[in-house]
Coordinates of C-alpha atoms in Angstrom, one line a residue:
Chain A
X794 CA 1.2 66.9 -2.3
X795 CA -0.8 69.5 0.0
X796 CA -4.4 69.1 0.2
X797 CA -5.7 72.2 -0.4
X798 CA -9.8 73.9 -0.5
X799 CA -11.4 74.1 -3.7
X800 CA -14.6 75.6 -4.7
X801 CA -15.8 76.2 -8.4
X802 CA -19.0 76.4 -10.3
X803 CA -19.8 72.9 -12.1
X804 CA -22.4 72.9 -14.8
X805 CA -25.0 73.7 -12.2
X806 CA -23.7 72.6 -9.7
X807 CA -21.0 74.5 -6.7
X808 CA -18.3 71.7 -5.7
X809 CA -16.9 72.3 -2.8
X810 CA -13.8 69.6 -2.7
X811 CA -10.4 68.8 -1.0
X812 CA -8.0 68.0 -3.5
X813 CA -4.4 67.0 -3.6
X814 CA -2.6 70.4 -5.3
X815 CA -1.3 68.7 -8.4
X816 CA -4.4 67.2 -9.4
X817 CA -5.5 68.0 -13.1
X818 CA -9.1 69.4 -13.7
X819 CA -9.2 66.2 -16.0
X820 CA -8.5 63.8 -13.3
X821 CA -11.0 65.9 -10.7
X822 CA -13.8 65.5 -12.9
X823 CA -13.9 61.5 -14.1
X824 CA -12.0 60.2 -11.0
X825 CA -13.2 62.6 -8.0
X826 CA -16.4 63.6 -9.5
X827 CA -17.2 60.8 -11.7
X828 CA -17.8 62.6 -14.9
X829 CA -16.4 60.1 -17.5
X830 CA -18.2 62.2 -20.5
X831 CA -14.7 64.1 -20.8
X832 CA -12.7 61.8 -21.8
X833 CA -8.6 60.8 -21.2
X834 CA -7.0 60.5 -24.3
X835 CA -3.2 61.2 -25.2
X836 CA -3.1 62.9 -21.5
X837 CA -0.7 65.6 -22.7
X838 CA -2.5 68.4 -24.7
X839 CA -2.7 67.0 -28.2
X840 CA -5.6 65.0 -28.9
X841 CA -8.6 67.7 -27.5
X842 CA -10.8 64.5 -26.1
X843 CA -10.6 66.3 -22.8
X844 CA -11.6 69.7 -24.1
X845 CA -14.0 71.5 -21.2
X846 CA -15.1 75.4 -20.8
X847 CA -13.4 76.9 -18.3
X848 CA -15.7 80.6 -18.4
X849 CA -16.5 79.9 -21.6
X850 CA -13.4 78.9 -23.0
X851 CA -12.3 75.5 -24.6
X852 CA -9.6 74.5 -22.6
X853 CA -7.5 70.9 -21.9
X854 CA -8.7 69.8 -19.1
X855 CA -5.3 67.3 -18.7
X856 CA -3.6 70.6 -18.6
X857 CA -5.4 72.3 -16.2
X858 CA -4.6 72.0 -12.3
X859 CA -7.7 71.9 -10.8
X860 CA -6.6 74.1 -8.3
X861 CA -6.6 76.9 -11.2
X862 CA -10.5 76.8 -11.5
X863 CA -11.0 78.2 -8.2
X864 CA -14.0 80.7 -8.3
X865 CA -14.6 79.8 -12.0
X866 CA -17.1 78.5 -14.1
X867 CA -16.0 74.8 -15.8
X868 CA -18.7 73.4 -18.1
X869 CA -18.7 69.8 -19.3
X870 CA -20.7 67.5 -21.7
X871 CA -22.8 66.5 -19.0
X872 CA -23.9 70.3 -18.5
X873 CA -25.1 71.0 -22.2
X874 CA -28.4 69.0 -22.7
X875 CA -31.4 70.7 -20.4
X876 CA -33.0 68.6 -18.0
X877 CA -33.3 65.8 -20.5
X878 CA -33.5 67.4 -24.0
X879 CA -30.6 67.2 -26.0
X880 CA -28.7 70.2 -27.1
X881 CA -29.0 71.1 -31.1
X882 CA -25.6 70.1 -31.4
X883 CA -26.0 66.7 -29.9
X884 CA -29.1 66.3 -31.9
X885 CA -27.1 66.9 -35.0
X886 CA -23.9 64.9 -34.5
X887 CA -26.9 62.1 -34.0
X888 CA -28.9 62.9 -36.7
X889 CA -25.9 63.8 -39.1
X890 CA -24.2 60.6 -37.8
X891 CA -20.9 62.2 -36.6
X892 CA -19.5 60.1 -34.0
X893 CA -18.4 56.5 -34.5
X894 CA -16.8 55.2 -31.9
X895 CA -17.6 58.1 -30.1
X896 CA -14.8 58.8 -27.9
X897 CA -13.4 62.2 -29.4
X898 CA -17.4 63.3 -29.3
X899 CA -17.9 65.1 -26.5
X900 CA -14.4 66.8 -26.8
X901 CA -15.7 68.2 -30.7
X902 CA -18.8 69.2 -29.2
X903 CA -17.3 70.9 -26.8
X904 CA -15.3 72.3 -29.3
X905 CA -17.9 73.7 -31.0
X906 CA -20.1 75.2 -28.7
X907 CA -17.1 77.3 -27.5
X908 CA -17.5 78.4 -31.2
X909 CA -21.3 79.1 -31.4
X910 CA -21.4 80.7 -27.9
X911 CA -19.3 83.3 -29.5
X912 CA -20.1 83.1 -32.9
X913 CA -23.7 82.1 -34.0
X914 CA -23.0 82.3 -37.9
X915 CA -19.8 80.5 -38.6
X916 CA -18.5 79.3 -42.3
X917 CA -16.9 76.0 -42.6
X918 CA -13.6 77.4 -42.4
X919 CA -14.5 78.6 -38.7
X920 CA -15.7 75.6 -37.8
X921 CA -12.8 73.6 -39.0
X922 CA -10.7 76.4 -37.1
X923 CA -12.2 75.6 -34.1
X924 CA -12.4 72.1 -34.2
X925 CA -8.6 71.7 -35.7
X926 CA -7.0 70.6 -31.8
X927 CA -9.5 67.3 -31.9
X928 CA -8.6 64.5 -33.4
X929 CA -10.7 62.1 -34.9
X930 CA -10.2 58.5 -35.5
X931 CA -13.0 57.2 -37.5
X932 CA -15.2 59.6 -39.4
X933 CA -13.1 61.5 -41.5
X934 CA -13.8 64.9 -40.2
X935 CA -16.8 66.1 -42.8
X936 CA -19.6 64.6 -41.2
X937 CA -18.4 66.5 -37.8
X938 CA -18.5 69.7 -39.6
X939 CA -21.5 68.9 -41.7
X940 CA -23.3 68.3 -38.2
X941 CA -21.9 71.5 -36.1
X942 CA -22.7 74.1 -39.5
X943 CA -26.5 72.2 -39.1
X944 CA -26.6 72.9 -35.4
X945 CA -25.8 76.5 -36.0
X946 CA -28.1 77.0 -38.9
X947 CA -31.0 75.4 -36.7
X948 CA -29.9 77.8 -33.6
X949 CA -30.4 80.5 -35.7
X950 CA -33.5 80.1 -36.5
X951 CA -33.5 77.0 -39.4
X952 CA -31.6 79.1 -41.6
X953 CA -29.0 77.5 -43.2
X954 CA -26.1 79.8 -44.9
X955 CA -24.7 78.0 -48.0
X956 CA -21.1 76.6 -46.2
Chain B
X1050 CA 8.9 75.7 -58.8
X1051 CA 5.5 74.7 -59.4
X1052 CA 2.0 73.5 -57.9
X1053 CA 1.2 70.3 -60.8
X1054 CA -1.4 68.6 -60.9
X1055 CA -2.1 65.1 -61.6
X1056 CA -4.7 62.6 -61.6
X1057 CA -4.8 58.4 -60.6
X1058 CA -7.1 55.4 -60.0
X1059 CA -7.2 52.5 -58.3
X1060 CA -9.6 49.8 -57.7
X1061 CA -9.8 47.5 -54.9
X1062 CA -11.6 43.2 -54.7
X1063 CA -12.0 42.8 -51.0
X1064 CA -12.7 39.3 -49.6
X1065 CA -15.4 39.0 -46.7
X1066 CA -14.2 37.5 -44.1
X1067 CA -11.3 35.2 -43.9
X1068 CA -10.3 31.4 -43.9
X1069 CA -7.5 30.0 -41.7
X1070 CA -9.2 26.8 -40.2
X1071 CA -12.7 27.6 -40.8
X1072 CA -14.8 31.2 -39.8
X1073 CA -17.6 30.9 -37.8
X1074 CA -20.1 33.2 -35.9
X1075 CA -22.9 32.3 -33.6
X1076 CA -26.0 34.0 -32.2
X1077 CA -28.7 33.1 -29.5
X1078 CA -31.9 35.4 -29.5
X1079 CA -34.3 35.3 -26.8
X1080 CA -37.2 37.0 -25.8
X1081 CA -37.8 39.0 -22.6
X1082 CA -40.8 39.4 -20.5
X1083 CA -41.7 42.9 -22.1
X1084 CA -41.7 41.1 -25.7
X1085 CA -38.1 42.8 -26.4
X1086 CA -35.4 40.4 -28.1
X1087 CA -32.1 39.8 -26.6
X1088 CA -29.6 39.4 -29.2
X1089 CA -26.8 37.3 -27.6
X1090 CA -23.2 37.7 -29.3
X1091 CA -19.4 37.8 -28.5
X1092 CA -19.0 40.6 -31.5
X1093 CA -18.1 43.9 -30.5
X1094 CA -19.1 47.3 -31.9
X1095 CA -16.2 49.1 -31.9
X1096 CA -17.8 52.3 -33.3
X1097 CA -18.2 50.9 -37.3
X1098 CA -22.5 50.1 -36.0
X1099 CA -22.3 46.5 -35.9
X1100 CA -25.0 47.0 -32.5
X1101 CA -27.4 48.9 -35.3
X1102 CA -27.1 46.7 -38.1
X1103 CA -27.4 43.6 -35.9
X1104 CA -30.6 44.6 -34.3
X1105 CA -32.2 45.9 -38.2
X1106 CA -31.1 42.4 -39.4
X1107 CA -32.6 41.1 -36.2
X1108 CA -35.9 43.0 -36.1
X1109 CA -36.3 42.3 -40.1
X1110 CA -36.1 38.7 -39.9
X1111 CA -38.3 38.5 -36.6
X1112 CA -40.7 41.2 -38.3
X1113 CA -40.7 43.2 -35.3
X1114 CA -39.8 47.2 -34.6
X1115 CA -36.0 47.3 -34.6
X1116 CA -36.9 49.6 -31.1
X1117 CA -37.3 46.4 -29.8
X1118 CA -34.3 44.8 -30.0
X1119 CA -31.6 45.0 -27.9
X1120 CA -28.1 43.9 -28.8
X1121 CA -25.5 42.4 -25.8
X1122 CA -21.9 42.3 -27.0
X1123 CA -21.1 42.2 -23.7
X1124 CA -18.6 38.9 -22.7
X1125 CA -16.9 37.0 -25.0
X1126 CA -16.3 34.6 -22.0
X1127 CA -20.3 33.5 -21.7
X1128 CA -21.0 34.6 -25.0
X1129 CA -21.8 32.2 -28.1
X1130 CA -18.9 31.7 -30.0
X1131 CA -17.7 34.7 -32.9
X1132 CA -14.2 34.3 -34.6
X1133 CA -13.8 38.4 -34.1
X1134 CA -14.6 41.5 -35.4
X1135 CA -12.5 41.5 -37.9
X1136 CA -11.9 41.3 -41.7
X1137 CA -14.6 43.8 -42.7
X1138 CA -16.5 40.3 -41.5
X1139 CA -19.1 40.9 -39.4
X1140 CA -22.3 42.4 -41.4
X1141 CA -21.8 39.0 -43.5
X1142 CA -21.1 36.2 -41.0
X1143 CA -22.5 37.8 -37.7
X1144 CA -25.4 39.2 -40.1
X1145 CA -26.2 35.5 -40.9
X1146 CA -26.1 34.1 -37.7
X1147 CA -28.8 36.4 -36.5
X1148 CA -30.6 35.4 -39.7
X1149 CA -30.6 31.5 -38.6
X1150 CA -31.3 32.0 -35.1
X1151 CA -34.7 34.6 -35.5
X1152 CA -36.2 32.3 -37.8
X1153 CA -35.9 30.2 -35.0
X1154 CA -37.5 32.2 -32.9
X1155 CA -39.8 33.7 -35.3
X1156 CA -41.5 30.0 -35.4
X1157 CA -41.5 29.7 -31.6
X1158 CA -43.4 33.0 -31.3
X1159 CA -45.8 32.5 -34.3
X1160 CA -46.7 29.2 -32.6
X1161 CA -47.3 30.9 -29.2
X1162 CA -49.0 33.7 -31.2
X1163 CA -50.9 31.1 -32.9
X1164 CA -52.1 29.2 -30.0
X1165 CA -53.3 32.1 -28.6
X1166 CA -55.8 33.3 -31.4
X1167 CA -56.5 29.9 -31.9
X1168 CA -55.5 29.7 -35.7
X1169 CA -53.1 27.8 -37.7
X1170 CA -49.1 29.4 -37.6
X1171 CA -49.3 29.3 -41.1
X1172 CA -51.7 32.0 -41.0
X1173 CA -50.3 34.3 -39.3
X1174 CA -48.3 37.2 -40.2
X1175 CA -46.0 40.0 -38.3
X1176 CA -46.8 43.8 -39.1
X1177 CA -43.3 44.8 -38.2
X1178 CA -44.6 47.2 -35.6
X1179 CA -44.8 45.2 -32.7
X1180 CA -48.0 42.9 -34.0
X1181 CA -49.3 39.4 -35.4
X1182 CA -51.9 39.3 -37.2
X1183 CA -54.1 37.0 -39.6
X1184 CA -52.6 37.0 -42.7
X1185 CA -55.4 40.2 -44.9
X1186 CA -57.2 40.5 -41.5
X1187 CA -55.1 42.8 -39.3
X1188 CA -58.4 42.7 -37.1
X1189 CA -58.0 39.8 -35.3
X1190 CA -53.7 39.8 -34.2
X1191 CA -52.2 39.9 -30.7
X1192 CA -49.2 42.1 -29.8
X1193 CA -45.7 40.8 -29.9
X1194 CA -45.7 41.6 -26.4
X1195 CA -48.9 39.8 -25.0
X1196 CA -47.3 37.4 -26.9
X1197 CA -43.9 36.8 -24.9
X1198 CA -46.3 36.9 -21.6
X1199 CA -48.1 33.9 -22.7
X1200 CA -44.8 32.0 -23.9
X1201 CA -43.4 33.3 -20.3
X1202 CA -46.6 32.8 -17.9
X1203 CA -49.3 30.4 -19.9
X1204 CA -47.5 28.2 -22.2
X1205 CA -44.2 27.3 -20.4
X1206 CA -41.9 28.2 -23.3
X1207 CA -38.6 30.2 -24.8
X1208 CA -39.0 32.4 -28.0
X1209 CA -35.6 31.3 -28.9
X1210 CA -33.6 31.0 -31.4
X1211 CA -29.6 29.4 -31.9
X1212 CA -27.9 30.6 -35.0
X1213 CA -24.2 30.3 -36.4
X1214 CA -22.7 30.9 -39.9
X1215 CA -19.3 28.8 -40.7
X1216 CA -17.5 29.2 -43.8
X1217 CA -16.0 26.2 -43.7
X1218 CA -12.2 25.8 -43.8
X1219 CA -11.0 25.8 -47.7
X1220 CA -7.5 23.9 -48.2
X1221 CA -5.2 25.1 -51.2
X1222 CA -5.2 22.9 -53.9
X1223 CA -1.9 21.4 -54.1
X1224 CA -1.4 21.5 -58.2
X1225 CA -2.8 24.9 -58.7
X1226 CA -2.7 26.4 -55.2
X1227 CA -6.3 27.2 -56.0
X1228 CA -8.7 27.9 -52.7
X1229 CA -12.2 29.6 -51.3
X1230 CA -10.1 31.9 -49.0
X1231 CA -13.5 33.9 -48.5
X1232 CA -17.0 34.3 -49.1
X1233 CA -18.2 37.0 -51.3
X1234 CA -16.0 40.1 -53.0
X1235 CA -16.8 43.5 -52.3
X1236 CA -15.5 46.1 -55.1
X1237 CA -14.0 50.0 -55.6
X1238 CA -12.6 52.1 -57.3
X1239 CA -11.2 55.9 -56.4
X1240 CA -9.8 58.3 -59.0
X1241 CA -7.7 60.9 -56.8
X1242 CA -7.0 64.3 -57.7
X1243 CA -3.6 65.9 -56.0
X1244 CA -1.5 68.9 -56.0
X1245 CA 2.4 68.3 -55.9
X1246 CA 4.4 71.3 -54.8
X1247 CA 7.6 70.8 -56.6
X1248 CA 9.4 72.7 -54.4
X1249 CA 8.0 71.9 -50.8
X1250 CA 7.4 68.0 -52.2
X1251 CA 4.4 68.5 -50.0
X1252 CA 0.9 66.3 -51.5
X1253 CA -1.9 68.1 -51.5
X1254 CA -5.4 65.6 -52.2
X1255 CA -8.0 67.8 -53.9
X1256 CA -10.6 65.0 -54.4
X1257 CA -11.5 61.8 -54.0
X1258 CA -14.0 60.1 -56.1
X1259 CA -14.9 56.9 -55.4
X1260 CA -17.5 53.6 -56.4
X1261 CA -18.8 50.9 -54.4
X1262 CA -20.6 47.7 -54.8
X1263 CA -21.1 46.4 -51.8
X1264 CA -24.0 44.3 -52.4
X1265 CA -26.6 45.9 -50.4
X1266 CA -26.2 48.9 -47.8
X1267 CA -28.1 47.8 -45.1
X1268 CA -28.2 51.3 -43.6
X1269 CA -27.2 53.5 -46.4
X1270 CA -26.0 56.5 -43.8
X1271 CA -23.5 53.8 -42.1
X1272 CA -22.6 52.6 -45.2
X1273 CA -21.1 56.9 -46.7
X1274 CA -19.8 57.7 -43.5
X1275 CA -17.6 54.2 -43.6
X1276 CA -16.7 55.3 -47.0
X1277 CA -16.0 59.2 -46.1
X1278 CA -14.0 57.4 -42.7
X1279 CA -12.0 55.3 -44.6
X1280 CA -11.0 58.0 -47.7
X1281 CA -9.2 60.0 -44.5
X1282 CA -8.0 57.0 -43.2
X1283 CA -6.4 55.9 -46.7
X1284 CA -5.1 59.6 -47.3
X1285 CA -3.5 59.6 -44.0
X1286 CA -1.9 56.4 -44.8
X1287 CA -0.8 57.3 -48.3
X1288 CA 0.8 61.1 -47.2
X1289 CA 1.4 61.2 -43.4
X1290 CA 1.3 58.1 -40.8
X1291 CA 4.3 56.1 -39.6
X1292 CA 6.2 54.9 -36.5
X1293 CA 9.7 55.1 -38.1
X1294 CA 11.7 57.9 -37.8
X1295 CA 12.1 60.3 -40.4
X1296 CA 15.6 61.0 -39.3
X1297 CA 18.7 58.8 -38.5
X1298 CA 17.3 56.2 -35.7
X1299 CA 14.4 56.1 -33.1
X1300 CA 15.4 58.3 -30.8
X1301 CA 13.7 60.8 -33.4
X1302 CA 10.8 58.6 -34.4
X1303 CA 7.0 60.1 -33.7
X1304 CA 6.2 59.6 -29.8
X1305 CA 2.9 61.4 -29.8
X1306 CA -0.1 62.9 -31.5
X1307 CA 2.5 66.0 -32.4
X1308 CA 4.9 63.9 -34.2
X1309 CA 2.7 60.8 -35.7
X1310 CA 0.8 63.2 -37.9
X1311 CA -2.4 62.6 -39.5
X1312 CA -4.7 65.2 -41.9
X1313 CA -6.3 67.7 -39.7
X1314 CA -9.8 69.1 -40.8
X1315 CA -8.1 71.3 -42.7
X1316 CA -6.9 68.8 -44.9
X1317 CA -10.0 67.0 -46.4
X1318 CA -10.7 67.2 -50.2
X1319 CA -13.6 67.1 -52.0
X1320 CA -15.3 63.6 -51.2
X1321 CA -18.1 62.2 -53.5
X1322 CA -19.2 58.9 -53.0
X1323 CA -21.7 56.3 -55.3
X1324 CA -22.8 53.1 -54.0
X1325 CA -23.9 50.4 -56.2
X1326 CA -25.9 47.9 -55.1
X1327 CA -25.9 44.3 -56.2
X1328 CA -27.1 41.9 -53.6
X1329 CA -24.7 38.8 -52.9
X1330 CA -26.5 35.8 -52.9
X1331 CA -25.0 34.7 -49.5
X1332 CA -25.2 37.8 -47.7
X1333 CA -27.7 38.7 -45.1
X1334 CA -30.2 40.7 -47.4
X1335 CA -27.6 40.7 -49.6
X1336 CA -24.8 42.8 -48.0
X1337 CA -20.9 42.4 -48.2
X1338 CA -18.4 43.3 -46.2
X1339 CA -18.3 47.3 -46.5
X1340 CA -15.5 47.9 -44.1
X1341 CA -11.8 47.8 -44.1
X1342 CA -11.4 48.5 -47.7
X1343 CA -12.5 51.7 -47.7
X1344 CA -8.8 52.9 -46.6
X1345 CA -7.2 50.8 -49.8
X1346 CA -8.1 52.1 -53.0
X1347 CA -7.2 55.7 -52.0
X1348 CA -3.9 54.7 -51.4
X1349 CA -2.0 53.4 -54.6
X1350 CA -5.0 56.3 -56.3
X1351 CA -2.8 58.9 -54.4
X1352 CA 0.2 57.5 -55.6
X1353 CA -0.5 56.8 -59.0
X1354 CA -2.0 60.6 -59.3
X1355 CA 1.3 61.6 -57.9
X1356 CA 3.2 59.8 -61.0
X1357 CA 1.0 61.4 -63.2
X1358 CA 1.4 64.8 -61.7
X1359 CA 5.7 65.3 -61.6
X1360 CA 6.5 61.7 -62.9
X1361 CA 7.6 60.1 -60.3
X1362 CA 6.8 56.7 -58.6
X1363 CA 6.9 56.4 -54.8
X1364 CA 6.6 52.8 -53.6
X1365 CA 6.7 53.1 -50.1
X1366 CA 4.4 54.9 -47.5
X1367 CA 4.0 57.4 -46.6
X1368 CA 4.2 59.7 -49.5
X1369 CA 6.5 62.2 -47.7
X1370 CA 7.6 65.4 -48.7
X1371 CA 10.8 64.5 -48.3
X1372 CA 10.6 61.6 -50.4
X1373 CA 9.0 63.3 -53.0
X1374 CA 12.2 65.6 -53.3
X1375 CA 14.4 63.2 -52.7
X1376 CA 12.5 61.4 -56.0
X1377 CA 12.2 64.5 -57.8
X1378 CA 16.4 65.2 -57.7
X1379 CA 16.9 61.8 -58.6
X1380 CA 14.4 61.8 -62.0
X1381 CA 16.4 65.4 -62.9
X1382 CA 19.9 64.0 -62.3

């Protein structure tokens, strides 16, 4: 494989990185990079544990060669708490407690703030719309949705539509 | 062609634990420097909270903030000895273990603690918020952590504590075949609501009701999201997951998430949930085993609210469409 130049925008980060051409944006990130939140799962486009924003849309990172984010924007779960404080939507997947064994979380969250980045107000059918390329193992689905309508009601101002 | 309906129940008696030569756990508690405690096992959370139930079952018995307590699951090469996490055991035998082994400590650290204020152990009682104090005179008490510096630093001593639950091995009786293949039962029972397409054969589940004793929920929250879990779980097993082919040999069996299917979030029903609580006289503050059994009673529910809907009986899983058909032609021929 050729070595080629890559530069993209990382949460806040630029990375500036020599890669080998046929490496996937999945691989860059938790092997290169060492950002293990996004997580290797069926490694072929159909479990959504790898889901990242790539300019603000939810995208497989195993199906992505890095070398196709050059000059973009990739955002991961490391990138959506601030400095410490948690983003609503990791407060409520804690508080609504919808993650188990945790490893298809930051892949929903991800999910789902592709969703409320572009849609502030959604109904449970949205949600499950947007959620409906992750797969979950242990909880069953309706505490994941229960959490991300809660985040979006609190991001709204603590108003929460009837689902 | 028609969408029917149909309704079925099932209940489910689930042992906790298991017995094939005896089922032990054991725990070691110790505490640290900055008066946390180290909960020593060779469990392992596997995302159903065993770390969280551990340390509340910990921090109750010690009587300190469950904050405080930090749970290592971390080699079951070093580790005390635990038979697995397994069984919908671990609550119950685990559970105990840590029961046996902070009483231990508790002593060791109401001794220290004792020593300390100069007063008589037998005195002395924990606030659960990091404090000991004289039993009606939270006045005079010491901290939990000033305490572990003098065990540590002044009085040359461990606040430690060895634990281990074993339910014994139970031999079949020869005449009757009779045996104690477990501790204590754990009940349900789900009614199931479906929607049979008569002409797709597709199932769909509308609701699933369900009832639960499980002694007592040690974290109620832990306990409905096992429950909610496990209904998916038991609807995917009933109406979509398997490794054999659906058609003529492997080479067409599922391979991937594309082909082994399992209900999307799409394909939830109405879930509603009651737990009843009835604490079992052997269980760490009286809880059961509340975890592999809530994929079972859904299962033969969906089934038998499949008979009732279009008459037939499916006896092997999954419930597909095809099958449904296939058992549809046969009951009109």
């Amino acid at each position: 494989m050729n070595r080629i130049p890559l530069r993209f925008h990382l949460n806040d980060a630029e990375i500036g990185e020599f890669i080998d051409s046929g490496t996937t944006l999945l691989s860059l990130l938790r092997d290169k990079l060492g950002l293990t939140a996004t997580k290797s799962g069926c490694n072929q486009g159909s479990c959504g544990a790898c889901t990242v924003l790539i300019n603000g849309a939810p995208q497989l990172s195993c199906l992505v060669l890095a070398a196709r984010c050059e000059g973009k924007s990739v955002a991961t779960l490391e990138g959506v708490s601030d400095n410490g404080t948690l983003h609503p939507l990791q407060r409520a997947f804690m508080d609504g407690f919808a993650a188990q064994c945790g490893f298809c979380t930051p892949g929903m969250i991800i999910a789902a703030k592709a969703l409320l980045d572009r849609n502030p107000d959604p109904d449970r059918g949205e949600v499950i719309d947007a959620i409906s390329g992750n797969i979950c193992r242990c909880t069953g689905y309706e505490p994941i949705i229960d959490a991300i309508l809660a985040a979006a009601a609190e991001m709204r101002g603590g108003k929460r539509k009837s689902a | 062609m028609a969408k029917q309906r149909g309704r079925g129940m099932a209940s489910v008696n689930y042992p906790t634990g298991m017995n094939l030569g005896g089922d032990p756990s054991q725990a070691l508690i110790h505490a640290t420097t900055t008066g946390s405690f180290v909960v020593t096992l060779s469990s392992v959370d596997l995302g159903q909270g065993l770390k969280t139930i551990m340390a509340q079952i910990c921090a109750e018995t010690l009587g300190i903030p469950t904050d405080n307590v930090i749970v290592d699951t971390a080699d079951t090469d070093t580790g005390p000895h635990c038979m697995g996490t397994f069984a919908s055991r671990g609550t119950h035998r685990i559970g105990n273990a840590i029961i046996m082994a902070a009483k231990e400590a508790r002593a060791v650290l109401l001794e220290v603690a004792a020593e300390e204020l100069e007063v008589n152990a037998a005195d002395l009682e924990t606030d659960g918020k990091g404090n000991i104090q004289i039993k009606g005179s939270p006045g005079k008490s010491i901290s939990v952590l000033e305490t572990a510096l003098a065990a540590h630093f002044k009085h040359g001593r461990t606040i430690s504590g060895r634990g281990i639950f074993l339910q014994p091995r139970s031999y079949p009786e020869p005449e009757t075949g009779r045996m104690t293949p477990a501790t204590c039962y754990a009940h349900a029972c789900t009614v199931a609501e479906v929607e049979v397409d008569t002409e797709t054969g597709e199932v769909a589940v509308l609701s699933l009701k369900s009832a639960y004793e499980v002694g007592r929920a040690l974290n109620p929250r832990m306990v409905e999201q096992q429950i909610v879990g496990g209904a998916w779980m038991g609807i995917s097993h009933a109406l979509y997951e398997t490794t054999e082919p659906y058609y003529p040999d492997r080479a067409h069996g599922p391979v991937d998430f594309n082909e082994y299917l399992m209900p999307g979030p799409g394909d939830l029903p109405k879930f509603e949930n009651v737990v009843i609580e009835r604490p079992a006289p052997d269980g760490p503050y009286g809880a059961k085993g509340v975890g592999e059994m809530t994929a079972n009673s859904p299962i033969p529910a969906i089934a038998n609210a499949i008979y009732d809907a279009v008459g037939v009986r499916i006896d092997s899983l999954p419930i597909t469409p095809e099958k449904v058909l296939r058992a549809l032609k046969a009951q009109a021929a």
